[in-house]
JSON list of C-alpha atoms in Angstrom, two decimals:
[
{"chain": "F", "resi": 1056, "resn": "UNK", "atom": "CA", "xyz": [99.44, 99.17, 104.91]},
{"chain": "F", "resi": 1057, "resn": "UNK", "atom": "CA", "xyz": [101.03, 95.91, 103.85]},
{"chain": "F", "resi": 1058, "resn": "UNK", "atom": "CA", "xyz": [99.32, 92.74, 105.00]},
{"chain": "F", "resi": 1059, "resn": "UNK", "atom": "CA", "xyz": [102.54, 91.01, 106.06]},
{"chain": "F", "resi": 1060, "resn": "UNK", "atom": "CA", "xyz": [105.25, 93.22, 107.51]},
{"chain": "F", "resi": 1061, "resn": "UNK", "atom": "CA", "xyz": [108.91, 92.52, 108.14]},
{"chain": "F", "resi": 1062, "resn": "UNK", "atom": "CA", "xyz": [111.82, 94.75, 109.01]},
{"chain": "F", "resi": 1063, "resn": "UNK", "atom": "CA", "xyz": [114.00, 94.81, 105.90]},
{"chain": "F", "resi": 1064, "resn": "UNK", "atom": "CA", "xyz": [117.23, 94.90, 107.91]},
{"chain": "F", "resi": 1065, "resn": "UNK", "atom": "CA", "xyz": [120.00, 94.14, 107.50]},
{"chain": "F", "resi": 1066, "resn": "UNK", "atom": "CA", "xyz": [120.09, 92.37, 110.82]},
{"chain": "F", "resi": 1067, "resn": "UNK", "atom": "CA", "xyz": [123.69, 91.76, 111.75]},
{"chain": "F", "resi": 1068, "resn": "UNK", "atom": "CA", "xyz": [124.63, 89.20, 114.41]},
{"chain": "F", "resi": 1069, "resn": "UNK", "atom": "CA", "xyz": [127.96, 87.64, 115.38]},
{"chain": "F", "resi": 1070, "resn": "UNK", "atom": "CA", "xyz": [128.60, 83.98, 114.72]},
{"chain": "F", "resi": 1071, "resn": "UNK", "atom": "CA", "xyz": [127.22, 81.81, 117.50]},
{"chain": "F", "resi": 1072, "resn": "UNK", "atom": "CA", "xyz": [124.60, 84.34, 118.59]},
{"chain": "F", "resi": 1073, "resn": "UNK", "atom": "CA", "xyz": [120.82, 84.02, 118.39]},
{"chain": "F", "resi": 1074, "resn": "UNK", "atom": "CA", "xyz": [119.19, 85.77, 115.46]},
{"chain": "F", "resi": 1075, "resn": "UNK", "atom": "CA", "xyz": [115.61, 86.87, 115.99]},
{"chain": "F", "resi": 1076, "resn": "UNK", "atom": "CA", "xyz": [113.43, 87.64, 112.99]},
{"chain": "F", "resi": 1077, "resn": "UNK", "atom": "CA", "xyz": [109.94, 89.06, 113.36]},
{"chain": "F", "resi": 1078, "resn": "UNK", "atom": "CA", "xyz": [106.84, 89.30, 111.23]},
{"chain": "F", "resi": 1079, "resn": "UNK", "atom": "CA", "xyz": [103.41, 90.82, 111.79]},
{"chain": "F", "resi": 1080, "resn": "UNK", "atom": "CA", "xyz": [100.28, 90.20, 109.78]},
{"chain": "F", "resi": 1081, "resn": "UNK", "atom": "CA", "xyz": [96.97, 91.92, 109.39]},
{"chain": "F", "resi": 1082, "resn": "UNK", "atom": "CA", "xyz": [94.32, 89.21, 109.18]},
{"chain": "F", "resi": 1083, "resn": "UNK", "atom": "CA", "xyz": [93.13, 87.70, 112.45]},
{"chain": "F", "resi": 1084, "resn": "UNK", "atom": "CA", "xyz": [91.73, 84.59, 110.78]},
{"chain": "F", "resi": 1085, "resn": "UNK", "atom": "CA", "xyz": [95.05, 83.53, 109.27]},
{"chain": "F", "resi": 1086, "resn": "UNK", "atom": "CA", "xyz": [95.80, 79.88, 110.03]},
{"chain": "F", "resi": 1087, "resn": "UNK", "atom": "CA", "xyz": [99.09, 78.97, 108.35]},
{"chain": "F", "resi": 1088, "resn": "UNK", "atom": "CA", "xyz": [102.48, 80.60, 108.65]},
{"chain": "F", "resi": 1089, "resn": "UNK", "atom": "CA", "xyz": [105.73, 79.86, 106.91]},
{"chain": "F", "resi": 1090, "resn": "UNK", "atom": "CA", "xyz": [109.35, 80.95, 106.98]},
{"chain": "F", "resi": 1091, "resn": "UNK", "atom": "CA", "xyz": [111.35, 80.74, 103.77]},
{"chain": "F", "resi": 1092, "resn": "UNK", "atom": "CA", "xyz": [115.06, 81.37, 103.35]},
{"chain": "F", "resi": 1093, "resn": "UNK", "atom": "CA", "xyz": [116.37, 82.89, 100.13]},
{"chain": "F", "resi": 1094, "resn": "UNK", "atom": "CA", "xyz": [120.04, 83.09, 99.29]},
{"chain": "F", "resi": 1095, "resn": "UNK", "atom": "CA", "xyz": [121.10, 85.78, 96.85]},
{"chain": "F", "resi": 1096, "resn": "UNK", "atom": "CA", "xyz": [120.29, 84.72, 93.30]},
{"chain": "F", "resi": 1097, "resn": "UNK", "atom": "CA", "xyz": [118.40, 81.62, 94.44]},
{"chain": "F", "resi": 1098, "resn": "UNK", "atom": "CA", "xyz": [114.77, 80.69, 94.96]},
{"chain": "F", "resi": 1099, "resn": "UNK", "atom": "CA", "xyz": [112.97, 80.69, 98.32]},
{"chain": "F", "resi": 1100, "resn": "UNK", "atom": "CA", "xyz": [113.23, 77.44, 100.24]},
{"chain": "F", "resi": 1101, "resn": "UNK", "atom": "CA", "xyz": [110.97, 76.42, 103.11]},
{"chain": "F", "resi": 1102, "resn": "UNK", "atom": "CA", "xyz": [112.50, 76.34, 106.57]},
{"chain": "F", "resi": 1103, "resn": "UNK", "atom": "CA", "xyz": [109.54, 76.08, 108.91]},
{"chain": "F", "resi": 1104, "resn": "UNK", "atom": "CA", "xyz": [105.78, 76.01, 108.96]},
{"chain": "F", "resi": 1105, "resn": "UNK", "atom": "CA", "xyz": [103.66, 76.67, 112.03]},
{"chain": "F", "resi": 1106, "resn": "UNK", "atom": "CA", "xyz": [99.93, 76.45, 112.53]},
{"chain": "F", "resi": 1107, "resn": "UNK", "atom": "CA", "xyz": [99.31, 76.61, 116.30]},
{"chain": "F", "resi": 1108, "resn": "UNK", "atom": "CA", "xyz": [100.12, 79.15, 118.96]},
{"chain": "F", "resi": 1109, "resn": "UNK", "atom": "CA", "xyz": [103.39, 78.54, 120.75]},
{"chain": "F", "resi": 1110, "resn": "UNK", "atom": "CA", "xyz": [106.80, 77.35, 119.71]},
{"chain": "F", "resi": 1111, "resn": "UNK", "atom": "CA", "xyz": [107.91, 74.83, 117.13]},
{"chain": "F", "resi": 1112, "resn": "UNK", "atom": "CA", "xyz": [111.51, 73.71, 117.09]},
{"chain": "F", "resi": 1113, "resn": "UNK", "atom": "CA", "xyz": [113.50, 72.11, 114.30]},
{"chain": "F", "resi": 1114, "resn": "UNK", "atom": "CA", "xyz": [117.21, 71.84, 114.92]},
{"chain": "F", "resi": 1115, "resn": "UNK", "atom": "CA", "xyz": [118.65, 75.32, 115.36]},
{"chain": "F", "resi": 1116, "resn": "UNK", "atom": "CA", "xyz": [115.41, 76.94, 114.23]},
{"chain": "F", "resi": 1117, "resn": "UNK", "atom": "CA", "xyz": [112.42, 77.83, 116.39]},
{"chain": "F", "resi": 1118, "resn": "UNK", "atom": "CA", "xyz": [109.25, 79.39, 115.05]},
{"chain": "F", "resi": 1119, "resn": "UNK", "atom": "CA", "xyz": [107.00, 81.21, 117.48]},
{"chain": "F", "resi": 1120, "resn": "UNK", "atom": "CA", "xyz": [103.39, 82.10, 116.79]},
{"chain": "F", "resi": 1121, "resn": "UNK", "atom": "CA", "xyz": [101.12, 84.44, 118.72]},
{"chain": "F", "resi": 1122, "resn": "UNK", "atom": "CA", "xyz": [97.79, 84.76, 116.97]},
{"chain": "F", "resi": 1123, "resn": "UNK", "atom": "CA", "xyz": [96.33, 87.15, 119.54]},
{"chain": "F", "resi": 1124, "resn": "UNK", "atom": "CA", "xyz": [99.12, 89.63, 118.84]},
{"chain": "F", "resi": 1125, "resn": "UNK", "atom": "CA", "xyz": [99.29, 88.68, 115.16]},
{"chain": "F", "resi": 1126, "resn": "UNK", "atom": "CA", "xyz": [102.97, 88.04, 114.99]},
{"chain": "F", "resi": 1127, "resn": "UNK", "atom": "CA", "xyz": [105.22, 85.17, 114.09]},
{"chain": "F", "resi": 1128, "resn": "UNK", "atom": "CA", "xyz": [108.93, 85.02, 114.70]},
{"chain": "F", "resi": 1129, "resn": "UNK", "atom": "CA", "xyz": [111.90, 82.87, 113.78]},
{"chain": "F", "resi": 1130, "resn": "UNK", "atom": "CA", "xyz": [114.82, 82.29, 116.11]},
{"chain": "F", "resi": 1131, "resn": "UNK", "atom": "CA", "xyz": [118.09, 80.92, 114.80]},
{"chain": "F", "resi": 1132, "resn": "UNK", "atom": "CA", "xyz": [120.37, 79.61, 117.53]},
{"chain": "F", "resi": 1133, "resn": "UNK", "atom": "CA", "xyz": [124.12, 79.32, 117.14]},
{"chain": "F", "resi": 1134, "resn": "UNK", "atom": "CA", "xyz": [124.00, 81.45, 113.99]},
{"chain": "F", "resi": 1135, "resn": "UNK", "atom": "CA", "xyz": [126.47, 80.51, 111.27]},
{"chain": "F", "resi": 1136, "resn": "UNK", "atom": "CA", "xyz": [127.81, 82.58, 108.37]},
{"chain": "F", "resi": 1137, "resn": "UNK", "atom": "CA", "xyz": [125.93, 80.14, 106.10]},
{"chain": "F", "resi": 1138, "resn": "UNK", "atom": "CA", "xyz": [122.69, 81.43, 107.63]},
{"chain": "F", "resi": 1139, "resn": "UNK", "atom": "CA", "xyz": [123.31, 84.79, 105.96]},
{"chain": "F", "resi": 1140, "resn": "UNK", "atom": "CA", "xyz": [120.34, 85.19, 103.61]},
{"chain": "F", "resi": 1141, "resn": "UNK", "atom": "CA", "xyz": [117.01, 86.92, 103.28]},
{"chain": "F", "resi": 1142, "resn": "UNK", "atom": "CA", "xyz": [114.24, 85.38, 105.37]},
{"chain": "F", "resi": 1143, "resn": "UNK", "atom": "CA", "xyz": [110.71, 85.67, 104.03]},
{"chain": "F", "resi": 1144, "resn": "UNK", "atom": "CA", "xyz": [107.64, 85.38, 106.21]},
{"chain": "F", "resi": 1145, "resn": "UNK", "atom": "CA", "xyz": [104.57, 84.03, 104.41]},
{"chain": "F", "resi": 1146, "resn": "UNK", "atom": "CA", "xyz": [101.01, 83.92, 105.69]},
{"chain": "F", "resi": 1147, "resn": "UNK", "atom": "CA", "xyz": [97.93, 82.22, 104.40]},
{"chain": "F", "resi": 1148, "resn": "UNK", "atom": "CA", "xyz": [95.62, 85.18, 104.94]},
{"chain": "F", "resi": 1149, "resn": "UNK", "atom": "CA", "xyz": [92.02, 84.35, 105.75]},
{"chain": "F", "resi": 1150, "resn": "UNK", "atom": "CA", "xyz": [90.30, 81.76, 103.62]},
{"chain": "F", "resi": 1151, "resn": "UNK", "atom": "CA", "xyz": [92.70, 82.04, 100.72]},
{"chain": "F", "resi": 1152, "resn": "UNK", "atom": "CA", "xyz": [93.13, 78.42, 99.83]},
{"chain": "F", "resi": 1153, "resn": "UNK", "atom": "CA", "xyz": [96.77, 77.78, 99.06]},
{"chain": "F", "resi": 1154, "resn": "UNK", "atom": "CA", "xyz": [97.51, 81.44, 98.49]},
{"chain": "F", "resi": 1155, "resn": "UNK", "atom": "CA", "xyz": [100.31, 82.93, 100.55]},
{"chain": "F", "resi": 1156, "resn": "UNK", "atom": "CA", "xyz": [101.10, 86.57, 101.09]},
{"chain": "F", "resi": 1157, "resn": "UNK", "atom": "CA", "xyz": [104.80, 87.23, 101.54]},
{"chain": "F", "resi": 1158, "resn": "UNK", "atom": "CA", "xyz": [106.48, 89.90, 103.59]},
{"chain": "F", "resi": 1159, "resn": "UNK", "atom": "CA", "xyz": [109.29, 91.92, 102.08]},
{"chain": "F", "resi": 1160, "resn": "UNK", "atom": "CA", "xyz": [111.92, 89.83, 103.81]},
{"chain": "F", "resi": 1161, "resn": "UNK", "atom": "CA", "xyz": [114.60, 90.50, 106.39]},
{"chain": "F", "resi": 1162, "resn": "UNK", "atom": "CA", "xyz": [118.21, 90.32, 105.34]},
{"chain": "F", "resi": 1163, "resn": "UNK", "atom": "CA", "xyz": [120.33, 88.53, 107.92]},
{"chain": "F", "resi": 1164, "resn": "UNK", "atom": "CA", "xyz": [124.10, 88.86, 108.07]},
{"chain": "F", "resi": 1165, "resn": "UNK", "atom": "CA", "xyz": [126.06, 86.57, 110.35]},
{"chain": "F", "resi": 1166, "resn": "UNK", "atom": "CA", "xyz": [129.60, 87.82, 110.86]},
{"chain": "F", "resi": 1167, "resn": "UNK", "atom": "CA", "xyz": [132.45, 85.41, 111.66]},
{"chain": "U", "resi": 1248, "resn": "UNK", "atom": "CA", "xyz": [114.36, 64.18, 94.26]},
{"chain": "U", "resi": 1249, "resn": "UNK", "atom": "CA", "xyz": [111.10, 65.86, 93.25]},
{"chain": "U", "resi": 1250, "resn": "UNK", "atom": "CA", "xyz": [111.44, 69.49, 92.36]},
{"chain": "U", "resi": 1251, "resn": "UNK", "atom": "CA", "xyz": [109.84, 72.24, 90.30]},
{"chain": "U", "resi": 1252, "resn": "UNK", "atom": "CA", "xyz": [111.63, 72.96, 87.05]},
{"chain": "U", "resi": 1253, "resn": "UNK", "atom": "CA", "xyz": [111.55, 76.15, 85.02]},
{"chain": "U", "resi": 1254, "resn": "UNK", "atom": "CA", "xyz": [112.81, 77.09, 81.59]},
{"chain": "U", "resi": 1255, "resn": "UNK", "atom": "CA", "xyz": [114.54, 79.15, 80.46]},
{"chain": "U", "resi": 1256, "resn": "UNK", "atom": "CA", "xyz": [116.69, 80.06, 83.44]},
{"chain": "U", "resi": 1257, "resn": "UNK", "atom": "CA", "xyz": [117.77, 83.33, 81.84]},
{"chain": "U", "resi": 1258, "resn": "UNK", "atom": "CA", "xyz": [116.20, 85.38, 79.07]},
{"chain": "U", "resi": 1259, "resn": "UNK", "atom": "CA", "xyz": [117.38, 88.62, 77.49]},
{"chain": "U", "resi": 1260, "resn": "UNK", "atom": "CA", "xyz": [115.05, 90.15, 74.94]},
{"chain": "U", "resi": 1261, "resn": "UNK", "atom": "CA", "xyz": [114.19, 93.44, 73.34]},
{"chain": "U", "resi": 1262, "resn": "UNK", "atom": "CA", "xyz": [111.18, 95.53, 74.16]},
{"chain": "U", "resi": 1263, "resn": "UNK", "atom": "CA", "xyz": [108.13, 94.44, 72.17]},
{"chain": "U", "resi": 1264, "resn": "UNK", "atom": "CA", "xyz": [109.15, 90.80, 71.84]},
{"chain": "U", "resi": 1265, "resn": "UNK", "atom": "CA", "xyz": [107.09, 87.89, 73.13]},
{"chain": "U", "resi": 1266, "resn": "UNK", "atom": "CA", "xyz": [108.45, 86.01, 76.12]},
{"chain": "U", "resi": 1267, "resn": "UNK", "atom": "CA", "xyz": [107.28, 82.55, 77.13]},
{"chain": "U", "resi": 1268, "resn": "UNK", "atom": "CA", "xyz": [108.29, 80.96, 80.42]},
{"chain": "U", "resi": 1269, "resn": "UNK", "atom": "CA", "xyz": [107.57, 77.35, 81.28]},
{"chain": "U", "resi": 1270, "resn": "UNK", "atom": "CA", "xyz": [107.16, 75.47, 84.52]},
{"chain": "U", "resi": 1271, "resn": "UNK", "atom": "CA", "xyz": [106.88, 71.80, 85.35]},
{"chain": "U", "resi": 1272, "resn": "UNK", "atom": "CA", "xyz": [105.33, 71.36, 88.81]},
{"chain": "U", "resi": 1273, "resn": "UNK", "atom": "CA", "xyz": [106.20, 68.54, 91.17]},
{"chain": "U", "resi": 1274, "resn": "UNK", "atom": "CA", "xyz": [104.45, 65.38, 90.03]},
{"chain": "U", "resi": 1275, "resn": "UNK", "atom": "CA", "xyz": [101.16, 64.99, 91.90]},
{"chain": "U", "resi": 1276, "resn": "UNK", "atom": "CA", "xyz": [100.88, 68.63, 92.93]},
{"chain": "U", "resi": 1277, "resn": "UNK", "atom": "CA", "xyz": [97.55, 70.13, 91.91]},
{"chain": "U", "resi": 1278, "resn": "UNK", "atom": "CA", "xyz": [98.23, 73.83, 92.55]},
{"chain": "U", "resi": 1279, "resn": "UNK", "atom": "CA", "xyz": [100.63, 76.02, 90.59]},
{"chain": "U", "resi": 1280, "resn": "UNK", "atom": "CA", "xyz": [101.62, 79.62, 91.32]},
{"chain": "U", "resi": 1281, "resn": "UNK", "atom": "CA", "xyz": [103.41, 82.27, 89.29]},
{"chain": "U", "resi": 1282, "resn": "UNK", "atom": "CA", "xyz": [105.33, 84.97, 91.18]},
{"chain": "U", "resi": 1283, "resn": "UNK", "atom": "CA", "xyz": [107.41, 87.93, 90.13]},
{"chain": "U", "resi": 1284, "resn": "UNK", "atom": "CA", "xyz": [110.24, 89.22, 92.31]},
{"chain": "U", "resi": 1285, "resn": "UNK", "atom": "CA", "xyz": [111.92, 92.61, 92.06]},
{"chain": "U", "resi": 1286, "resn": "UNK", "atom": "CA", "xyz": [114.04, 94.56, 94.50]},
{"chain": "U", "resi": 1287, "resn": "UNK", "atom": "CA", "xyz": [111.40, 97.27, 94.78]},
{"chain": "U", "resi": 1288, "resn": "UNK", "atom": "CA", "xyz": [108.23, 95.17, 95.06]},
{"chain": "U", "resi": 1289, "resn": "UNK", "atom": "CA", "xyz": [109.49, 91.96, 96.57]},
{"chain": "U", "resi": 1290, "resn": "UNK", "atom": "CA", "xyz": [107.65, 88.73, 95.80]},
{"chain": "U", "resi": 1291, "resn": "UNK", "atom": "CA", "xyz": [104.29, 89.32, 94.11]},
{"chain": "U", "resi": 1292, "resn": "UNK", "atom": "CA", "xyz": [101.71, 86.72, 93.18]},
{"chain": "U", "resi": 1293, "resn": "UNK", "atom": "CA", "xyz": [100.70, 86.99, 89.54]},
{"chain": "U", "resi": 1294, "resn": "UNK", "atom": "CA", "xyz": [98.35, 84.04, 89.12]},
{"chain": "U", "resi": 1295, "resn": "UNK", "atom": "CA", "xyz": [97.57, 80.58, 90.38]},
{"chain": "U", "resi": 1296, "resn": "UNK", "atom": "CA", "xyz": [95.87, 77.43, 89.17]},
{"chain": "U", "resi": 1297, "resn": "UNK", "atom": "CA", "xyz": [94.30, 74.47, 90.87]},
{"chain": "U", "resi": 1298, "resn": "UNK", "atom": "CA", "xyz": [93.66, 71.29, 88.90]},
{"chain": "U", "resi": 1299, "resn": "UNK", "atom": "CA", "xyz": [94.67, 73.32, 85.82]},
{"chain": "U", "resi": 1300, "resn": "UNK", "atom": "CA", "xyz": [91.86, 75.85, 86.30]},
{"chain": "U", "resi": 1301, "resn": "UNK", "atom": "CA", "xyz": [92.84, 79.49, 86.90]},
{"chain": "U", "resi": 1302, "resn": "UNK", "atom": "CA", "xyz": [91.69, 80.59, 90.35]},
{"chain": "U", "resi": 1303, "resn": "UNK", "atom": "CA", "xyz": [93.20, 84.03, 90.68]},
{"chain": "U", "resi": 1304, "resn": "UNK", "atom": "CA", "xyz": [95.07, 86.21, 88.21]},
{"chain": "U", "resi": 1305, "resn": "UNK", "atom": "CA", "xyz": [94.34, 89.57, 89.79]},
{"chain": "U", "resi": 1306, "resn": "UNK", "atom": "CA", "xyz": [98.03, 90.29, 90.23]},
{"chain": "U", "resi": 1307, "resn": "UNK", "atom": "CA", "xyz": [98.73, 90.03, 86.53]},
{"chain": "U", "resi": 1308, "resn": "UNK", "atom": "CA", "xyz": [98.56, 92.87, 83.98]},
{"chain": "U", "resi": 1309, "resn": "UNK", "atom": "CA", "xyz": [95.86, 91.45, 81.72]},
{"chain": "U", "resi": 1310, "resn": "UNK", "atom": "CA", "xyz": [96.72, 93.46, 78.64]},
{"chain": "U", "resi": 1311, "resn": "UNK", "atom": "CA", "xyz": [100.11, 91.86, 78.15]},
{"chain": "U", "resi": 1312, "resn": "UNK", "atom": "CA", "xyz": [100.37, 88.83, 80.45]},
{"chain": "U", "resi": 1313, "resn": "UNK", "atom": "CA", "xyz": [98.67, 85.47, 80.08]},
{"chain": "U", "resi": 1314, "resn": "UNK", "atom": "CA", "xyz": [99.01, 82.26, 82.04]},
{"chain": "U", "resi": 1315, "resn": "UNK", "atom": "CA", "xyz": [97.83, 78.79, 81.08]},
{"chain": "U", "resi": 1316, "resn": "UNK", "atom": "CA", "xyz": [98.12, 75.15, 82.08]},
{"chain": "U", "resi": 1317, "resn": "UNK", "atom": "CA", "xyz": [97.83, 73.06, 78.91]},
{"chain": "U", "resi": 1318, "resn": "UNK", "atom": "CA", "xyz": [98.20, 69.91, 81.00]},
{"chain": "U", "resi": 1319, "resn": "UNK", "atom": "CA", "xyz": [99.00, 68.86, 84.55]},
{"chain": "U", "resi": 1320, "resn": "UNK", "atom": "CA", "xyz": [102.73, 68.81, 83.90]},
{"chain": "U", "resi": 1321, "resn": "UNK", "atom": "CA", "xyz": [103.13, 72.18, 82.23]},
{"chain": "U", "resi": 1322, "resn": "UNK", "atom": "CA", "xyz": [102.31, 75.77, 83.17]},
{"chain": "U", "resi": 1323, "resn": "UNK", "atom": "CA", "xyz": [103.18, 78.71, 80.93]},
{"chain": "U", "resi": 1324, "resn": "UNK", "atom": "CA", "xyz": [103.45, 82.45, 81.48]},
{"chain": "U", "resi": 1325, "resn": "UNK", "atom": "CA", "xyz": [103.56, 84.68, 78.42]},
{"chain": "U", "resi": 1326, "resn": "UNK", "atom": "CA", "xyz": [104.31, 88.36, 78.07]},
{"chain": "U", "resi": 1327, "resn": "UNK", "atom": "CA", "xyz": [103.39, 90.02, 74.79]},
{"chain": "U", "resi": 1328, "resn": "UNK", "atom": "CA", "xyz": [104.61, 92.63, 74.14]},
{"chain": "U", "resi": 1329, "resn": "UNK", "atom": "CA", "xyz": [107.38, 92.76, 76.74]},
{"chain": "U", "resi": 1330, "resn": "UNK", "atom": "CA", "xyz": [108.49, 96.04, 78.29]},
{"chain": "U", "resi": 1331, "resn": "UNK", "atom": "CA", "xyz": [111.62, 97.01, 80.27]},
{"chain": "U", "resi": 1332, "resn": "UNK", "atom": "CA", "xyz": [109.54, 97.24, 83.46]},
{"chain": "U", "resi": 1333, "resn": "UNK", "atom": "CA", "xyz": [108.86, 93.50, 83.13]},
{"chain": "U", "resi": 1334, "resn": "UNK", "atom": "CA", "xyz": [112.50, 92.80, 83.96]},
{"chain": "U", "resi": 1335, "resn": "UNK", "atom": "CA", "xyz": [112.42, 90.63, 87.08]},
{"chain": "U", "resi": 1336, "resn": "UNK", "atom": "CA", "xyz": [112.83, 87.08, 88.31]},
{"chain": "U", "resi": 1337, "resn": "UNK", "atom": "CA", "xyz": [109.74, 84.97, 87.66]},
{"chain": "U", "resi": 1338, "resn": "UNK", "atom": "CA", "xyz": [109.20, 82.04, 89.99]},
{"chain": "U", "resi": 1339, "resn": "UNK", "atom": "CA", "xyz": [106.86, 79.12, 89.64]},
{"chain": "U", "resi": 1340, "resn": "UNK", "atom": "CA", "xyz": [105.82, 77.22, 92.75]},
{"chain": "U", "resi": 1341, "resn": "UNK", "atom": "CA", "xyz": [103.66, 74.17, 93.26]},
{"chain": "U", "resi": 1342, "resn": "UNK", "atom": "CA", "xyz": [101.71, 72.71, 96.18]},
{"chain": "U", "resi": 1343, "resn": "UNK", "atom": "CA", "xyz": [99.21, 70.00, 96.89]},
{"chain": "U", "resi": 1344, "resn": "UNK", "atom": "CA", "xyz": [95.90, 71.13, 98.27]},
{"chain": "U", "resi": 1345, "resn": "UNK", "atom": "CA", "xyz": [94.99, 68.63, 100.95]},
{"chain": "U", "resi": 1346, "resn": "UNK", "atom": "CA", "xyz": [98.56, 68.16, 102.17]},
{"chain": "U", "resi": 1347, "resn": "UNK", "atom": "CA", "xyz": [98.91, 71.60, 103.69]},
{"chain": "U", "resi": 1348, "resn": "UNK", "atom": "CA", "xyz": [99.76, 74.77, 101.84]},
{"chain": "U", "resi": 1349, "resn": "UNK", "atom": "CA", "xyz": [103.51, 74.35, 101.59]},
{"chain": "U", "resi": 1350, "resn": "UNK", "atom": "CA", "xyz": [104.70, 75.81, 98.32]},
{"chain": "U", "resi": 1351, "resn": "UNK", "atom": "CA", "xyz": [107.85, 74.56, 96.65]},
{"chain": "U", "resi": 1352, "resn": "UNK", "atom": "CA", "xyz": [109.61, 77.01, 94.38]},
{"chain": "U", "resi": 1353, "resn": "UNK", "atom": "CA", "xyz": [111.39, 76.44, 91.11]},
{"chain": "U", "resi": 1354, "resn": "UNK", "atom": "CA", "xyz": [114.78, 78.02, 90.35]},
{"chain": "U", "resi": 1355, "resn": "UNK", "atom": "CA", "xyz": [113.20, 80.99, 88.56]},
{"chain": "U", "resi": 1356, "resn": "UNK", "atom": "CA", "xyz": [113.54, 82.64, 85.17]},
{"chain": "U", "resi": 1357, "resn": "UNK", "atom": "CA", "xyz": [115.64, 85.79, 85.23]},
{"chain": "U", "resi": 1358, "resn": "UNK", "atom": "CA", "xyz": [114.20, 88.11, 82.56]},
{"chain": "U", "resi": 1359, "resn": "UNK", "atom": "CA", "xyz": [115.86, 91.22, 81.21]},
{"chain": "U", "resi": 1360, "resn": "UNK", "atom": "CA", "xyz": [113.95, 93.33, 78.70]},
{"chain": "U", "resi": 1361, "resn": "UNK", "atom": "CA", "xyz": [116.11, 95.88, 76.92]}
]
């Protein structure tokens, strides 16, 4: 069983809708959680980090963390075609220093 | 605009040849990571360094891969001899321990071994 799990998708949403991306992780002591966006042929770029239970909002993006249920999600409001990319969930599992374990990514397609 | 740089951006080589990839981390970052990304396996950690010392290289095939940090501004990843199954995109990322764990990725080296 993978330590960080994501649905590979593709997740298809119409322009203007809310896209909801989910991620589950295996280690209860994980403390740091990250969402990266990766466009085709490009490198991953950080969108959000979250460390505490609850919601964290940044513009159109909201990260949600529930440590008891071991999941973290990313909501994208007012989705735009430019949001079409693969979204990678990354978790600092246990006491792993700076090490992150990445999920396989969810491919998001926003249709005009 | 601080960013991680990697060279070369693309490399095509023949099986059995040595491949060297280079990474310059963001100035002031003390942690450097090497990842490999393929369609089948996704993003895999190969090795990482803190303050130039290797901390974990368990993800790296030891018989053919080696990673070093000759100084704080240069990290290298070598494959010798290369094999077709090494074809992938190799990313370097850097972070600063003590300022959170956010990793910043370089543009990657796209390697094709024929």
